[in-house]
JSON list of C-alpha atoms in Angstrom, two decimals:
[
{"chain": "A", "resi": 96, "resn": "MET", "atom": "CA", "xyz": [53.50, 106.20, 197.45]},
{"chain": "A", "resi": 97, "resn": "PRO", "atom": "CA", "xyz": [53.29, 103.11, 199.62]},
{"chain": "A", "resi": 98, "resn": "ALA", "atom": "CA", "xyz": [51.02, 100.27, 198.58]},
{"chain": "A", "resi": 99, "resn": "LEU", "atom": "CA", "xyz": [47.69, 100.16, 200.34]},
{"chain": "A", "resi": 100, "resn": "ASN", "atom": "CA", "xyz": [46.57, 97.05, 202.07]},
{"chain": "A", "resi": 101, "resn": "MET", "atom": "CA", "xyz": [43.33, 95.30, 201.10]},
{"chain": "A", "resi": 102, "resn": "LYS", "atom": "CA", "xyz": [41.30, 96.69, 204.03]},
{"chain": "A", "resi": 103, "resn": "THR", "atom": "CA", "xyz": [42.20, 100.30, 203.18]},
{"chain": "A", "resi": 104, "resn": "ARG", "atom": "CA", "xyz": [41.31, 99.74, 199.55]},
{"chain": "A", "resi": 105, "resn": "TRP", "atom": "CA", "xyz": [37.90, 98.45, 200.54]},
{"chain": "A", "resi": 106, "resn": "VAL", "atom": "CA", "xyz": [37.26, 101.40, 202.86]},
{"chain": "A", "resi": 107, "resn": "LEU", "atom": "CA", "xyz": [38.32, 103.90, 200.19]},
{"chain": "A", "resi": 108, "resn": "GLY", "atom": "CA", "xyz": [36.17, 102.15, 197.58]},
{"chain": "A", "resi": 109, "resn": "LEU", "atom": "CA", "xyz": [33.14, 102.19, 199.84]},
{"chain": "A", "resi": 110, "resn": "LEU", "atom": "CA", "xyz": [33.67, 105.87, 200.68]},
{"chain": "A", "resi": 111, "resn": "THR", "atom": "CA", "xyz": [33.96, 106.70, 196.97]},
{"chain": "A", "resi": 112, "resn": "LEU", "atom": "CA", "xyz": [30.79, 104.72, 196.21]},
{"chain": "A", "resi": 113, "resn": "ALA", "atom": "CA", "xyz": [28.95, 106.46, 199.06]},
{"chain": "A", "resi": 114, "resn": "ALA", "atom": "CA", "xyz": [30.09, 109.87, 197.76]},
{"chain": "A", "resi": 115, "resn": "LEU", "atom": "CA", "xyz": [28.91, 109.01, 194.24]},
{"chain": "A", "resi": 116, "resn": "LEU", "atom": "CA", "xyz": [25.48, 107.82, 195.47]},
{"chain": "A", "resi": 117, "resn": "ALA", "atom": "CA", "xyz": [24.95, 110.62, 198.00]},
{"chain": "A", "resi": 118, "resn": "LYS", "atom": "CA", "xyz": [24.17, 113.33, 195.41]},
{"chain": "A", "resi": 119, "resn": "PRO", "atom": "CA", "xyz": [21.44, 111.37, 193.52]},
{"chain": "A", "resi": 120, "resn": "ALA", "atom": "CA", "xyz": [19.96, 110.16, 196.82]},
{"chain": "A", "resi": 121, "resn": "TYR", "atom": "CA", "xyz": [19.83, 113.74, 198.13]},
{"chain": "A", "resi": 122, "resn": "ASP", "atom": "CA", "xyz": [18.28, 114.97, 194.84]},
{"chain": "A", "resi": 123, "resn": "TYR", "atom": "CA", "xyz": [15.68, 112.20, 195.07]},
{"chain": "A", "resi": 124, "resn": "HIS", "atom": "CA", "xyz": [14.91, 113.22, 198.65]},
{"chain": "A", "resi": 125, "resn": "LEU", "atom": "CA", "xyz": [14.45, 116.87, 197.61]},
{"chain": "A", "resi": 126, "resn": "ALA", "atom": "CA", "xyz": [12.23, 115.85, 194.68]},
{"chain": "A", "resi": 127, "resn": "ARG", "atom": "CA", "xyz": [10.01, 113.77, 197.01]},
{"chain": "A", "resi": 128, "resn": "GLN", "atom": "CA", "xyz": [9.69, 116.74, 199.38]},
{"chain": "A", "resi": 129, "resn": "ALA", "atom": "CA", "xyz": [8.79, 119.08, 196.50]},
{"chain": "A", "resi": 130, "resn": "ARG", "atom": "CA", "xyz": [6.24, 116.57, 195.15]},
{"chain": "A", "resi": 131, "resn": "ALA", "atom": "CA", "xyz": [4.67, 116.21, 198.62]},
{"chain": "A", "resi": 132, "resn": "ALA", "atom": "CA", "xyz": [4.49, 120.00, 198.99]},
{"chain": "A", "resi": 133, "resn": "ALA", "atom": "CA", "xyz": [2.91, 120.33, 195.53]},
{"chain": "A", "resi": 134, "resn": "GLN", "atom": "CA", "xyz": [0.34, 117.62, 196.35]},
{"chain": "A", "resi": 135, "resn": "ALA", "atom": "CA", "xyz": [-0.51, 119.41, 199.60]},
{"chain": "A", "resi": 136, "resn": "ARG", "atom": "CA", "xyz": [-0.98, 122.71, 197.72]},
{"chain": "A", "resi": 137, "resn": "TYR", "atom": "CA", "xyz": [-3.11, 120.91, 195.11]},
{"chain": "A", "resi": 138, "resn": "ALA", "atom": "CA", "xyz": [-5.31, 119.33, 197.80]},
{"chain": "A", "resi": 139, "resn": "ALA", "atom": "CA", "xyz": [-5.80, 122.72, 199.47]},
{"chain": "A", "resi": 140, "resn": "ASP", "atom": "CA", "xyz": [-6.57, 124.43, 196.14]},
{"chain": "A", "resi": 141, "resn": "LYS", "atom": "CA", "xyz": [-8.97, 121.65, 195.15]},
{"chain": "A", "resi": 142, "resn": "ALA", "atom": "CA", "xyz": [-10.81, 121.96, 198.47]},
{"chain": "A", "resi": 143, "resn": "GLU", "atom": "CA", "xyz": [-11.08, 125.73, 197.99]},
{"chain": "A", "resi": 144, "resn": "PHE", "atom": "CA", "xyz": [-12.30, 125.27, 194.40]},
{"chain": "A", "resi": 145, "resn": "GLN", "atom": "CA", "xyz": [-14.98, 122.80, 195.52]},
{"chain": "A", "resi": 146, "resn": "ARG", "atom": "CA", "xyz": [-16.05, 125.16, 198.31]},
{"chain": "A", "resi": 147, "resn": "LEU", "atom": "CA", "xyz": [-16.39, 128.03, 195.83]},
{"chain": "A", "resi": 148, "resn": "CYS", "atom": "CA", "xyz": [-18.34, 125.82, 193.42]},
{"chain": "A", "resi": 149, "resn": "ARG", "atom": "CA", "xyz": [-20.68, 124.80, 196.21]},
{"chain": "A", "resi": 150, "resn": "GLU", "atom": "CA", "xyz": [-21.22, 128.22, 197.77]},
{"chain": "A", "resi": 151, "resn": "VAL", "atom": "CA", "xyz": [-20.56, 130.85, 195.11]},
{"chain": "A", "resi": 152, "resn": "ALA", "atom": "CA", "xyz": [-20.74, 129.51, 191.56]},
{"chain": "A", "resi": 153, "resn": "GLY", "atom": "CA", "xyz": [-23.37, 127.57, 189.68]},
{"chain": "A", "resi": 154, "resn": "TYR", "atom": "CA", "xyz": [-27.06, 128.05, 189.20]},
{"chain": "A", "resi": 155, "resn": "LYS", "atom": "CA", "xyz": [-29.06, 129.73, 191.91]},
{"chain": "A", "resi": 156, "resn": "PHE", "atom": "CA", "xyz": [-32.80, 129.61, 191.56]},
{"chain": "A", "resi": 157, "resn": "TYR", "atom": "CA", "xyz": [-34.67, 132.02, 193.77]},
{"chain": "A", "resi": 158, "resn": "ARG", "atom": "CA", "xyz": [-38.05, 131.55, 192.20]},
{"chain": "A", "resi": 159, "resn": "LYS", "atom": "CA", "xyz": [-39.47, 129.14, 189.66]},
{"chain": "A", "resi": 160, "resn": "ALA", "atom": "CA", "xyz": [-41.91, 130.40, 187.05]},
{"chain": "A", "resi": 161, "resn": "GLU", "atom": "CA", "xyz": [-44.60, 127.97, 185.93]},
{"chain": "A", "resi": 162, "resn": "ASN", "atom": "CA", "xyz": [-46.45, 127.91, 182.59]},
{"chain": "A", "resi": 163, "resn": "VAL", "atom": "CA", "xyz": [-44.30, 130.52, 180.82]},
{"chain": "A", "resi": 164, "resn": "GLU", "atom": "CA", "xyz": [-45.42, 130.87, 177.20]},
{"chain": "A", "resi": 165, "resn": "GLY", "atom": "CA", "xyz": [-42.75, 133.23, 175.93]},
{"chain": "A", "resi": 166, "resn": "ILE", "atom": "CA", "xyz": [-39.80, 135.41, 176.80]},
{"chain": "A", "resi": 167, "resn": "LEU", "atom": "CA", "xyz": [-38.53, 138.89, 176.02]},
{"chain": "A", "resi": 168, "resn": "LEU", "atom": "CA", "xyz": [-34.93, 139.07, 174.77]},
{"chain": "A", "resi": 169, "resn": "LEU", "atom": "CA", "xyz": [-33.41, 142.45, 175.50]},
{"chain": "A", "resi": 170, "resn": "LYS", "atom": "CA", "xyz": [-30.33, 141.72, 173.42]},
{"chain": "A", "resi": 171, "resn": "VAL", "atom": "CA", "xyz": [-29.69, 139.25, 170.60]},
{"chain": "A", "resi": 172, "resn": "ARG", "atom": "CA", "xyz": [-26.27, 137.72, 170.11]},
{"chain": "A", "resi": 173, "resn": "ARG", "atom": "CA", "xyz": [-24.85, 139.07, 166.85]},
{"chain": "A", "resi": 174, "resn": "ASP", "atom": "CA", "xyz": [-22.28, 137.62, 164.51]},
{"chain": "A", "resi": 175, "resn": "GLY", "atom": "CA", "xyz": [-18.81, 139.05, 165.01]},
{"chain": "A", "resi": 176, "resn": "ASP", "atom": "CA", "xyz": [-15.16, 138.69, 164.16]},
{"chain": "A", "resi": 177, "resn": "TRP", "atom": "CA", "xyz": [-14.06, 135.89, 166.46]},
{"chain": "A", "resi": 178, "resn": "GLN", "atom": "CA", "xyz": [-10.37, 135.92, 165.46]},
{"chain": "A", "resi": 179, "resn": "ASP", "atom": "CA", "xyz": [-9.67, 137.88, 168.64]},
{"chain": "A", "resi": 180, "resn": "LEU", "atom": "CA", "xyz": [-10.19, 135.34, 171.42]},
{"chain": "A", "resi": 181, "resn": "MET", "atom": "CA", "xyz": [-10.50, 138.13, 173.98]},
{"chain": "A", "resi": 182, "resn": "ALA", "atom": "CA", "xyz": [-13.32, 139.92, 172.14]},
{"chain": "A", "resi": 183, "resn": "PRO", "atom": "CA", "xyz": [-16.63, 140.16, 174.00]},
{"chain": "A", "resi": 184, "resn": "GLY", "atom": "CA", "xyz": [-18.76, 137.17, 173.02]},
{"chain": "A", "resi": 185, "resn": "ALA", "atom": "CA", "xyz": [-15.88, 135.15, 171.58]},
{"chain": "A", "resi": 186, "resn": "ALA", "atom": "CA", "xyz": [-16.67, 132.32, 174.00]},
{"chain": "A", "resi": 187, "resn": "PHE", "atom": "CA", "xyz": [-19.97, 131.85, 172.16]},
{"chain": "A", "resi": 188, "resn": "ALA", "atom": "CA", "xyz": [-18.48, 131.89, 168.66]},
{"chain": "A", "resi": 189, "resn": "LEU", "atom": "CA", "xyz": [-19.84, 128.44, 167.80]},
{"chain": "A", "resi": 190, "resn": "GLU", "atom": "CA", "xyz": [-23.36, 129.16, 169.04]},
{"chain": "A", "resi": 191, "resn": "GLY", "atom": "CA", "xyz": [-26.17, 130.63, 166.99]},
{"chain": "A", "resi": 192, "resn": "THR", "atom": "CA", "xyz": [-26.40, 134.31, 166.19]},
{"chain": "A", "resi": 193, "resn": "ASP", "atom": "CA", "xyz": [-29.19, 136.58, 164.95]},
{"chain": "A", "resi": 194, "resn": "GLU", "atom": "CA", "xyz": [-32.26, 134.53, 163.90]},
{"chain": "A", "resi": 195, "resn": "SER", "atom": "CA", "xyz": [-30.71, 131.17, 164.82]},
{"chain": "A", "resi": 196, "resn": "TYR", "atom": "CA", "xyz": [-30.17, 132.53, 168.35]},
{"chain": "A", "resi": 197, "resn": "ILE", "atom": "CA", "xyz": [-33.85, 133.51, 168.53]},
{"chain": "A", "resi": 198, "resn": "SER", "atom": "CA", "xyz": [-34.88, 130.13, 167.10]},
{"chain": "A", "resi": 199, "resn": "SER", "atom": "CA", "xyz": [-32.93, 128.30, 169.80]},
{"chain": "A", "resi": 200, "resn": "PHE", "atom": "CA", "xyz": [-35.54, 129.44, 172.35]},
{"chain": "A", "resi": 201, "resn": "LEU", "atom": "CA", "xyz": [-38.38, 128.15, 170.18]},
{"chain": "A", "resi": 202, "resn": "TYR", "atom": "CA", "xyz": [-36.92, 124.76, 169.28]},
{"chain": "A", "resi": 203, "resn": "ASN", "atom": "CA", "xyz": [-37.88, 121.61, 171.10]},
{"chain": "A", "resi": 204, "resn": "ARG", "atom": "CA", "xyz": [-35.61, 120.27, 173.80]},
{"chain": "A", "resi": 205, "resn": "ASP", "atom": "CA", "xyz": [-34.60, 116.64, 174.17]},
{"chain": "A", "resi": 206, "resn": "PRO", "atom": "CA", "xyz": [-33.80, 115.75, 177.79]},
{"chain": "A", "resi": 207, "resn": "ILE", "atom": "CA", "xyz": [-30.43, 114.19, 178.59]},
{"chain": "A", "resi": 208, "resn": "THR", "atom": "CA", "xyz": [-31.29, 111.33, 180.93]},
{"chain": "A", "resi": 209, "resn": "THR", "atom": "CA", "xyz": [-27.73, 110.63, 182.10]},
{"chain": "A", "resi": 210, "resn": "ALA", "atom": "CA", "xyz": [-26.89, 114.17, 183.26]},
{"chain": "A", "resi": 211, "resn": "GLY", "atom": "CA", "xyz": [-29.31, 114.28, 186.18]},
{"chain": "A", "resi": 212, "resn": "ASP", "atom": "CA", "xyz": [-29.35, 118.10, 186.21]},
{"chain": "A", "resi": 213, "resn": "ASN", "atom": "CA", "xyz": [-32.27, 118.86, 183.86]},
{"chain": "A", "resi": 214, "resn": "SER", "atom": "CA", "xyz": [-29.87, 119.42, 180.93]},
{"chain": "A", "resi": 215, "resn": "TYR", "atom": "CA", "xyz": [-31.18, 119.09, 177.41]},
{"chain": "A", "resi": 216, "resn": "PHE", "atom": "CA", "xyz": [-30.17, 119.20, 173.77]},
{"chain": "A", "resi": 217, "resn": "VAL", "atom": "CA", "xyz": [-31.80, 121.91, 171.65]},
{"chain": "A", "resi": 218, "resn": "ASP", "atom": "CA", "xyz": [-33.35, 120.28, 168.61]},
{"chain": "A", "resi": 219, "resn": "GLY", "atom": "CA", "xyz": [-35.40, 121.62, 165.72]},
{"chain": "A", "resi": 220, "resn": "GLY", "atom": "CA", "xyz": [-37.20, 118.34, 165.22]},
{"chain": "A", "resi": 221, "resn": "GLN", "atom": "CA", "xyz": [-40.31, 117.02, 166.90]},
{"chain": "A", "resi": 222, "resn": "ALA", "atom": "CA", "xyz": [-39.97, 113.75, 168.79]},
{"chain": "A", "resi": 223, "resn": "ALA", "atom": "CA", "xyz": [-42.28, 112.07, 171.28]},
{"chain": "A", "resi": 224, "resn": "SER", "atom": "CA", "xyz": [-39.79, 112.65, 174.13]},
{"chain": "A", "resi": 225, "resn": "SER", "atom": "CA", "xyz": [-39.22, 116.32, 173.25]},
{"chain": "A", "resi": 226, "resn": "ILE", "atom": "CA", "xyz": [-40.13, 119.19, 175.52]},
{"chain": "A", "resi": 227, "resn": "SER", "atom": "CA", "xyz": [-41.58, 122.01, 173.44]},
{"chain": "A", "resi": 228, "resn": "GLY", "atom": "CA", "xyz": [-39.80, 125.33, 173.41]},
{"chain": "A", "resi": 229, "resn": "PHE", "atom": "CA", "xyz": [-41.42, 128.68, 174.10]},
{"chain": "A", "resi": 230, "resn": "LYS", "atom": "CA", "xyz": [-44.56, 129.58, 172.12]},
{"chain": "A", "resi": 231, "resn": "TYR", "atom": "CA", "xyz": [-43.10, 132.97, 171.24]},
{"chain": "A", "resi": 232, "resn": "VAL", "atom": "CA", "xyz": [-40.06, 135.18, 171.68]},
{"chain": "A", "resi": 233, "resn": "GLU", "atom": "CA", "xyz": [-40.18, 138.94, 171.68]},
{"chain": "A", "resi": 234, "resn": "VAL", "atom": "CA", "xyz": [-37.01, 140.82, 170.80]},
{"chain": "A", "resi": 235, "resn": "VAL", "atom": "CA", "xyz": [-36.16, 144.47, 171.36]},
{"chain": "A", "resi": 236, "resn": "ASP", "atom": "CA", "xyz": [-34.76, 145.83, 168.10]},
{"chain": "A", "resi": 237, "resn": "GLU", "atom": "CA", "xyz": [-31.45, 147.53, 168.93]},
{"chain": "A", "resi": 238, "resn": "ARG", "atom": "CA", "xyz": [-31.79, 150.06, 166.11]},
{"chain": "A", "resi": 239, "resn": "ASN", "atom": "CA", "xyz": [-35.14, 151.62, 167.00]},
{"chain": "A", "resi": 240, "resn": "GLY", "atom": "CA", "xyz": [-36.04, 150.12, 170.42]},
{"chain": "A", "resi": 241, "resn": "GLU", "atom": "CA", "xyz": [-39.28, 148.54, 169.16]},
{"chain": "A", "resi": 242, "resn": "ARG", "atom": "CA", "xyz": [-40.31, 145.01, 170.03]},
{"chain": "A", "resi": 243, "resn": "VAL", "atom": "CA", "xyz": [-40.72, 142.27, 167.41]},
{"chain": "A", "resi": 244, "resn": "HIS", "atom": "CA", "xyz": [-42.80, 139.13, 168.02]},
{"chain": "A", "resi": 245, "resn": "TYR", "atom": "CA", "xyz": [-41.41, 135.79, 166.73]},
{"chain": "A", "resi": 246, "resn": "THR", "atom": "CA", "xyz": [-43.38, 132.54, 166.67]},
{"chain": "A", "resi": 247, "resn": "PRO", "atom": "CA", "xyz": [-42.31, 129.07, 165.50]},
{"chain": "A", "resi": 248, "resn": "ARG", "atom": "CA", "xyz": [-43.97, 127.24, 162.64]},
{"chain": "A", "resi": 249, "resn": "TRP", "atom": "CA", "xyz": [-43.30, 123.72, 161.46]},
{"chain": "A", "resi": 250, "resn": "ASP", "atom": "CA", "xyz": [-44.20, 123.03, 157.85]},
{"chain": "A", "resi": 251, "resn": "GLU", "atom": "CA", "xyz": [-44.30, 119.81, 155.83]},
{"chain": "A", "resi": 252, "resn": "PRO", "atom": "CA", "xyz": [-43.11, 120.91, 152.38]},
{"chain": "A", "resi": 253, "resn": "TRP", "atom": "CA", "xyz": [-43.18, 117.34, 151.04]},
{"chain": "A", "resi": 254, "resn": "GLN", "atom": "CA", "xyz": [-46.99, 117.55, 150.90]},
{"chain": "A", "resi": 255, "resn": "TYR", "atom": "CA", "xyz": [-46.99, 120.24, 148.18]},
{"chain": "A", "resi": 256, "resn": "ASP", "atom": "CA", "xyz": [-43.44, 119.98, 146.76]},
{"chain": "A", "resi": 257, "resn": "LYS", "atom": "CA", "xyz": [-42.42, 116.47, 145.71]},
{"chain": "A", "resi": 258, "resn": "SER", "atom": "CA", "xyz": [-38.71, 117.39, 145.63]},
{"chain": "A", "resi": 259, "resn": "TYR", "atom": "CA", "xyz": [-38.70, 116.96, 149.44]},
{"chain": "A", "resi": 260, "resn": "LEU", "atom": "CA", "xyz": [-38.62, 113.54, 151.08]},
{"chain": "A", "resi": 261, "resn": "LYS", "atom": "CA", "xyz": [-41.85, 112.30, 152.58]},
{"chain": "A", "resi": 262, "resn": "GLY", "atom": "CA", "xyz": [-42.01, 113.10, 156.29]},
{"chain": "A", "resi": 263, "resn": "TYR", "atom": "CA", "xyz": [-39.61, 116.06, 156.07]},
{"chain": "A", "resi": 264, "resn": "ILE", "atom": "CA", "xyz": [-40.55, 118.82, 158.55]},
{"chain": "A", "resi": 265, "resn": "LYS", "atom": "CA", "xyz": [-39.09, 122.32, 158.17]},
{"chain": "A", "resi": 266, "resn": "PHE", "atom": "CA", "xyz": [-38.86, 124.93, 160.91]},
{"chain": "A", "resi": 267, "resn": "TRP", "atom": "CA", "xyz": [-39.85, 128.51, 160.07]},
{"chain": "A", "resi": 268, "resn": "LEU", "atom": "CA", "xyz": [-39.55, 131.67, 162.13]},
{"chain": "A", "resi": 269, "resn": "ASP", "atom": "CA", "xyz": [-42.58, 133.96, 161.69]},
{"chain": "A", "resi": 270, "resn": "LYS", "atom": "CA", "xyz": [-42.12, 137.66, 162.47]},
{"chain": "A", "resi": 271, "resn": "SER", "atom": "CA", "xyz": [-44.98, 139.97, 163.47]},
{"chain": "A", "resi": 272, "resn": "PRO", "atom": "CA", "xyz": [-45.66, 143.10, 165.55]},
{"chain": "A", "resi": 273, "resn": "PRO", "atom": "CA", "xyz": [-46.01, 142.58, 169.32]},
{"chain": "A", "resi": 274, "resn": "LEU", "atom": "CA", "xyz": [-49.43, 141.54, 170.58]},
{"chain": "A", "resi": 275, "resn": "ALA", "atom": "CA", "xyz": [-49.54, 143.29, 173.95]},
{"chain": "A", "resi": 276, "resn": "PRO", "atom": "CA", "xyz": [-47.74, 145.95, 175.95]},
{"chain": "A", "resi": 277, "resn": "PRO", "atom": "CA", "xyz": [-44.29, 144.95, 177.23]},
{"chain": "A", "resi": 278, "resn": "PRO", "atom": "CA", "xyz": [-44.23, 142.73, 180.29]},
{"chain": "A", "resi": 279, "resn": "ALA", "atom": "CA", "xyz": [-43.64, 144.35, 183.67]},
{"chain": "A", "resi": 280, "resn": "MET", "atom": "CA", "xyz": [-40.14, 143.97, 185.03]},
{"chain": "A", "resi": 281, "resn": "ARG", "atom": "CA", "xyz": [-40.03, 142.82, 188.64]}
]
């Protein structure tokens, strides 16, 4: 094989270098195109999601009821086996069940000032900034279909039992028969 002159060596070296760099450069170009396509799909999906949130999902208030003293619960959330994540009600596994679910409607509510959407924390205590819960809750008993009337009561056991700390207030749930016929459904 004849010896190559310096100019040919340089040309062959540059062609080899170009061949070695062409594959990564082409891969980089394809990756940029794929990333741009993915960002375009994401922007379109995000716009559709925001449109659905605005027009379909969320709270829709058709009428506001003023001065409501109590509510009628047709069904009370019961305790269940929440090992199956697909079981009905499993999304509420950490929320109250049975009497604590009923009590959550009677507890006071502490407004969240930073949310700006009338959100609140449910709280059993009584603070100056608290919004009081309902005065009563009526529940339809699933076993016999009869209604049961529940009212809240706050007691200060420290006044008659010195084992409690002074100022301690305890929440009680009082159960009684319903006071009136069932409310009319509209």
